[in-house]
Coordinates of C-alpha atoms in Angstrom, one line a residue:
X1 CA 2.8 -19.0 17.0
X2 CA 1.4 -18.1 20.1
X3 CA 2.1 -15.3 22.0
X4 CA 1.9 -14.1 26.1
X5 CA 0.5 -10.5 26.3
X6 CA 3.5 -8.3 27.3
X7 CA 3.4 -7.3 30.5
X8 CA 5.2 -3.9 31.7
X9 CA 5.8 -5.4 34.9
X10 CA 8.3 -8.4 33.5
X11 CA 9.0 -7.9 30.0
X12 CA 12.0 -6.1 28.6
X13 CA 11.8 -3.5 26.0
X14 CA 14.9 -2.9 23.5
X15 CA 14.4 0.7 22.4
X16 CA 17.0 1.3 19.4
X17 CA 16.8 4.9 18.1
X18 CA 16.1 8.0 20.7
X19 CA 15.6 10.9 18.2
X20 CA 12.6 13.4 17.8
X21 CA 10.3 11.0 17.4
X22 CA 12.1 8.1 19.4
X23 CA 12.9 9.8 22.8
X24 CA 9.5 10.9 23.7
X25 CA 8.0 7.5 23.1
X26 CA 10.6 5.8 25.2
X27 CA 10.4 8.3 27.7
X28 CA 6.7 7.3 27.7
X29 CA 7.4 3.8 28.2
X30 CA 9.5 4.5 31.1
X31 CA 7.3 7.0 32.7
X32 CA 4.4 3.9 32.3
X33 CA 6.7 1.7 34.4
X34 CA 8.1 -0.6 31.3
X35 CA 11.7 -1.9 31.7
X36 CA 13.2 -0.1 28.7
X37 CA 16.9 -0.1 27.6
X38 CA 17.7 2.7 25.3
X39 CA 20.4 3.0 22.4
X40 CA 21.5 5.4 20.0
X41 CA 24.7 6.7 18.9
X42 CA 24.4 10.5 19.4
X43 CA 25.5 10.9 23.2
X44 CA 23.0 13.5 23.9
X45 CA 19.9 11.5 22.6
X46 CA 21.5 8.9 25.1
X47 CA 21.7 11.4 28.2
X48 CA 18.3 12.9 27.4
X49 CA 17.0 9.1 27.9
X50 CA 19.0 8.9 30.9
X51 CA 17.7 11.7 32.5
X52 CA 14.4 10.4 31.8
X53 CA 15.0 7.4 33.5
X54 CA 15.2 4.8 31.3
X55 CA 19.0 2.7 30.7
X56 CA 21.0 3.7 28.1
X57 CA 23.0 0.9 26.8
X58 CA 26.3 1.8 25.3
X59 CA 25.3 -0.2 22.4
X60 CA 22.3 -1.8 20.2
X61 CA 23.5 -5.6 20.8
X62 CA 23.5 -4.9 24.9
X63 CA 20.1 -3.1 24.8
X64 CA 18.8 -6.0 23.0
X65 CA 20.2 -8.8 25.4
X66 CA 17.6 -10.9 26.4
X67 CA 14.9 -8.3 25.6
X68 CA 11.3 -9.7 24.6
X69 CA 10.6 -7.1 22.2
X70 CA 12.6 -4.6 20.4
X71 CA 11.3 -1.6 18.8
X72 CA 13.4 0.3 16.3
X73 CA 12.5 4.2 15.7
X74 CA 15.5 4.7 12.6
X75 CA 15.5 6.7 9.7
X76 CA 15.1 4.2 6.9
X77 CA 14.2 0.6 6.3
X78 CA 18.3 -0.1 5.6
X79 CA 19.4 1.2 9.1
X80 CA 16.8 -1.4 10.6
X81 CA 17.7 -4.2 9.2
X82 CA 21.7 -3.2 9.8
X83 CA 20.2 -2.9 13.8
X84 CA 17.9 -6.1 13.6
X85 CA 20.1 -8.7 11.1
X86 CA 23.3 -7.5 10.1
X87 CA 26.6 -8.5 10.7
X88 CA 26.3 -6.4 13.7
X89 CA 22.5 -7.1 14.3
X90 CA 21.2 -7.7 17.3
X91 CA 18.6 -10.8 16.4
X92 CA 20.7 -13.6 17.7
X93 CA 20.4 -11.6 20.9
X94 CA 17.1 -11.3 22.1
X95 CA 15.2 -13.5 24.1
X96 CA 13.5 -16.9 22.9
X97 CA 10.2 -15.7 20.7
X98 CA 11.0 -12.4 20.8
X99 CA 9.1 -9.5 18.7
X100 CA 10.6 -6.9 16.7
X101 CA 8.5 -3.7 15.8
X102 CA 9.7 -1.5 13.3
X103 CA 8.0 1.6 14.0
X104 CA 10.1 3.9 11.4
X105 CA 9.1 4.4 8.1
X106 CA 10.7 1.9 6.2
X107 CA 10.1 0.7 2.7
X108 CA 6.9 -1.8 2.9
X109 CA 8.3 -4.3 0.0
X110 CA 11.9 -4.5 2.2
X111 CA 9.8 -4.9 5.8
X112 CA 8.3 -8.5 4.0
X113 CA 12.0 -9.4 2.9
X114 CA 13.5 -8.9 6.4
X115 CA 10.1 -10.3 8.3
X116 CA 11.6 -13.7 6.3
X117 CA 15.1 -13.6 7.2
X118 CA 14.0 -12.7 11.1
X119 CA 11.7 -15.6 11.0
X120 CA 14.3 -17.6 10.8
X121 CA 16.4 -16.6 13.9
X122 CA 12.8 -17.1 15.4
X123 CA 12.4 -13.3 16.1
X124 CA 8.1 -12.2 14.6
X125 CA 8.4 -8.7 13.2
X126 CA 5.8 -6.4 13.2
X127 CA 5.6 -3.0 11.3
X128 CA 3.9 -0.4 12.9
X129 CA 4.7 3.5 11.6
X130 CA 3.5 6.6 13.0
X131 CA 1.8 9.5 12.7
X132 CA 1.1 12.8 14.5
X133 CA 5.1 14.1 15.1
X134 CA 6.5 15.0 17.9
X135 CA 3.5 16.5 20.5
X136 CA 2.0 13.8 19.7
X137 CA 4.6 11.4 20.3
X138 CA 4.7 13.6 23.7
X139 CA 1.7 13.6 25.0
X140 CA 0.9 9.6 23.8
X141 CA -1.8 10.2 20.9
X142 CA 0.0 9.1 17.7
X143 CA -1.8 7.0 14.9
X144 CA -0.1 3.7 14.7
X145 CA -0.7 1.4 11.7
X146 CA 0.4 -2.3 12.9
X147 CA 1.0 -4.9 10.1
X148 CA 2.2 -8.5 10.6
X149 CA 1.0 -11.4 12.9
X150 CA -2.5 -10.6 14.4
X151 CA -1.6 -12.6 17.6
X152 CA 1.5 -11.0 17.9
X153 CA 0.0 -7.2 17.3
X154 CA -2.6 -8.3 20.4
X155 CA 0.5 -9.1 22.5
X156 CA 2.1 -6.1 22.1
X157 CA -1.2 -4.0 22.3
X158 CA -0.4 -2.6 26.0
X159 CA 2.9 -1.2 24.9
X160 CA 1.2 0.3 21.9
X161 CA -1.8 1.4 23.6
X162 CA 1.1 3.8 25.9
X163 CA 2.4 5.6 22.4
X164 CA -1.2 6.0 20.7
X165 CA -4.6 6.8 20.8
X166 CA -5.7 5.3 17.3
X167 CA -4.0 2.2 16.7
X168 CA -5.0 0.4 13.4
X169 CA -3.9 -3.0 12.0
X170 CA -3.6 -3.0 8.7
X171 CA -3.3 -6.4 7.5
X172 CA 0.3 -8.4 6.5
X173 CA 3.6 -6.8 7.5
X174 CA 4.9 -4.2 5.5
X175 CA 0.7 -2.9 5.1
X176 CA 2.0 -0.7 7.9
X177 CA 4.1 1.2 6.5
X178 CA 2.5 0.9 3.0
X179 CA 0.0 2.9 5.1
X180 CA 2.8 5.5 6.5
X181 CA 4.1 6.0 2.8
X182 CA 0.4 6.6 1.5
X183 CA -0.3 8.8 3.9
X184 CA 2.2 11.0 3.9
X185 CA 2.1 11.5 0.3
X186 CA -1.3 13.3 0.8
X187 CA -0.3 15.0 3.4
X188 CA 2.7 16.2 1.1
X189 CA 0.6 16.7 -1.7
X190 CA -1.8 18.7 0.3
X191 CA 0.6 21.1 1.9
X192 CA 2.0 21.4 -1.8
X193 CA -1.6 22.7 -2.6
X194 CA -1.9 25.0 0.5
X195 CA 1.2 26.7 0.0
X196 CA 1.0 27.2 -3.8
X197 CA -3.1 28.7 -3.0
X198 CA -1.7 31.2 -0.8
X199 CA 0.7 32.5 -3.2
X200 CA -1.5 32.6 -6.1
X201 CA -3.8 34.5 -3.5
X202 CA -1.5 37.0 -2.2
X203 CA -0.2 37.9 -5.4
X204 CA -3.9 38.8 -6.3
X205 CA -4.1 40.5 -3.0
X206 CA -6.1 38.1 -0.9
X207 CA -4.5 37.8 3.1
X208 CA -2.4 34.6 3.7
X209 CA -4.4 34.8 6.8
X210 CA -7.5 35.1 5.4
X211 CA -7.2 32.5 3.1
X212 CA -6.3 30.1 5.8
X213 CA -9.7 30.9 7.6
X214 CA -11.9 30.4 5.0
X215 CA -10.0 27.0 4.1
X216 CA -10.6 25.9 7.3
X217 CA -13.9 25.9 6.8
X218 CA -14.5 24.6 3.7
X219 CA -13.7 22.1 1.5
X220 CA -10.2 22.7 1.2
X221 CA -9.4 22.1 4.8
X222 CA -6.2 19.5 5.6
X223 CA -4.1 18.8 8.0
X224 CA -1.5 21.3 6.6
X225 CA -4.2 24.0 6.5
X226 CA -5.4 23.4 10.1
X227 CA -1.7 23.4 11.6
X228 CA 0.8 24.3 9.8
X229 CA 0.2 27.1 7.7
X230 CA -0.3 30.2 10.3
X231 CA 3.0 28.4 12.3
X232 CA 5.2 27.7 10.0
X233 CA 4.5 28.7 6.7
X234 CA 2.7 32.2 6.9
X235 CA 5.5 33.8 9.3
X236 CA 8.3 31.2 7.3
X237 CA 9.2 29.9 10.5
X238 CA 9.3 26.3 8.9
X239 CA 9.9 25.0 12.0
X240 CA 7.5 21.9 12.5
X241 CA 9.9 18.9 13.8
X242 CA 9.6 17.1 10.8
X243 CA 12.5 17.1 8.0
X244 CA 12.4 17.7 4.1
X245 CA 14.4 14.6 4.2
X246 CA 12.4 12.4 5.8
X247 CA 9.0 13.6 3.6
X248 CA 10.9 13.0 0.3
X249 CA 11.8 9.6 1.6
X250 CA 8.4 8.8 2.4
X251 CA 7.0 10.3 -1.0
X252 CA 9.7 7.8 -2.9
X253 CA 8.6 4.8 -1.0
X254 CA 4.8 5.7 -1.8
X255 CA 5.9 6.5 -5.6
X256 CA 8.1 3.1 -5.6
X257 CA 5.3 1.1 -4.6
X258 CA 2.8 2.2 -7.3
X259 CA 5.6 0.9 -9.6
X260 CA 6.2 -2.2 -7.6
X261 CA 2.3 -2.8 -7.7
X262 CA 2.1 -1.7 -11.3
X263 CA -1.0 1.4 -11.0
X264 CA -0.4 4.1 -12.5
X265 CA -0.2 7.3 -10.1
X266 CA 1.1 10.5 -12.2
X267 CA 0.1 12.8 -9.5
X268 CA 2.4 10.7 -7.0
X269 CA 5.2 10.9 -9.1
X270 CA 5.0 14.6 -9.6
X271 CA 5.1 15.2 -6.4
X272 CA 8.0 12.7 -5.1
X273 CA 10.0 14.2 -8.2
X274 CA 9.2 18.2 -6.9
X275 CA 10.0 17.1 -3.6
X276 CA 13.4 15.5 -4.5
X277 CA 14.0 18.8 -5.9
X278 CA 13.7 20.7 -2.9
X279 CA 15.7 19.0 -1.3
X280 CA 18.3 18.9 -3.6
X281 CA 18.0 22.9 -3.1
X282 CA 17.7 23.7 0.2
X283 CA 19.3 20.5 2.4
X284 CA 18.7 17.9 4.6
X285 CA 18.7 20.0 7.2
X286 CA 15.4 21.6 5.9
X287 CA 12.0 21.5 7.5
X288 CA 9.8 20.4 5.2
X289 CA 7.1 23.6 5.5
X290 CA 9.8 24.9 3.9
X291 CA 8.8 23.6 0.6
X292 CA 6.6 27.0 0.7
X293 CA 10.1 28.3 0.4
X294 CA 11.2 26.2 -2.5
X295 CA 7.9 26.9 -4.2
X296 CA 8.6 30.8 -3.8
X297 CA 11.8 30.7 -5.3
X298 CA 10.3 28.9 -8.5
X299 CA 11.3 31.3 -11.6
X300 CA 7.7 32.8 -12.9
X301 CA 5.7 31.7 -15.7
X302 CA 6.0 33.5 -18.4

């Protein structure tokens, strides 16, 4: 299929899911001059857009109407196809050729089943996750990772181009957010590490502090070393943005597709299963720097 290159100064963006992550990137599009119509259920999510000046639609199916692209920002593969081709999905409503862009992290093997069925209301889907959390979904710098139609990702490349800074395509849809689920499974694995160093270190009497310094410049150094560990996890603010929920989510997509794909990956199923855990013990409504938490409650070794 062929597509136009969106243009911000005609096309009409469907924005369906103005949380943590969703607002700000909205709010980016509006502030770039794109015609963007806003939905999501919570009334205050709705107001924040508002005030941001974008629409908010009083529902999914009239934010859609007659859009040229729709970008969902939801919390699992499920809730976007419920949006884009349920009963109540808002497919049969957007405008001839549209493009759909799933940029939540859904489940990669479900994103190819529901890229079919939209294919046949004549609606391309595109999967393209991020990364960076919520300043960067401020200030415009996220990784993207784009799977699906090549033509289609090049249409859509001024939109993205407002959200990111490194935008990758991955290959086929659903190698997207194959790529989400991946890497967030070493980033979980990795602040597993960090956490679990520092309290083998302080009970030998190293400084947490310390410690962090001298990962940071060396071979241990990650992402959860270099920013999370003095904010969130030394002081036990776990206060990042980013929910326990949403990372064990992530680490049972990454673990279900090693089964899907048949390769072994015990280190990936360790840590989806200690994950699950945690969450089972401390809540959805954990951040997920608080696994350091979860980790200190652990009963000792004998």
């Amino acid at each position: 299929m062929d597509f136009m290159r969106i243009d911000r100064s005609s096309a009409r963006i469907a924005f369906l899911g103005l949380g943590k992550m969703g607002l700000p990137m909205a709010s980016r599009l509006v502030a770039a001059g794109w015609t963007v119509a806003g939905f999501d259920p919570a009334p205050a999510a709705a107001d924040a857009f508002a005030a941001a000046g974008g629409r908010a639609a009083p529902s999914a199916r009239e934010a859609a109407e007659r859009a040229s692209v729709v970008v969902t920002m939801l919390p699992d593969g499920r809730a976007v196809r419920a949006v884009l081709a349920g009963a109540e999905g808002v497919a049969g409503h957007l405008a001839p050729g549209a493009i759909a862009i799933d940029m939540s992290s859904s489940a990669p093997v479900g994103t190819r089943e529901l890229a079919h069925d939209l294919a046949g209301a004549g609606v391309t889907l595109l999967d393209a996750p991020v990364s960076g959390g919520v300043k960067r979904a401020v200030d415009g710098t996220l990784a993207i990772m784009v799977g699906g139609d090549k033509a289609a990702a090049a249409a859509l490349r001024p939109l993205l181009e407002c959200l990111g800074a490194s935008i990758f395509e991955t290959g086929p849809i659903g190698s997207g957010h194959a790529m989400k689920a991946l890497n967030n499974y070493v980033s979980a694995a990795g602040l597993t590490a960090a956490c679990e160093a520092l309290r083998i270190g302080a009970a030998f009497g190293l400084d947490p502090g310390l410690m962090t310094d001298v990962l940071n410049v060396s071979t241990g150094r990650n992402n959860s070393t270099e920013v999370k560990l003095k904010p969130f996890v030394i002081p036990k603010t776990y206060a990042s943005g980013f929910s326990m929920a949403l990372m064990a989510k992530d680490l049972r997509t990454a673990d279900d597709l090693a089964r899907h794909e048949g390769v072994p990956a015990p280190l990936s199923r360790a840590v989806a299963s200690l994950w699950q855990e945690a969450l089972d013990e401390l809540g959805t409504e954990a951040d997920h720097t608080a696994i350091d938490a979860f980790l200190a409650a652990l009963p000792a070794r004998e």
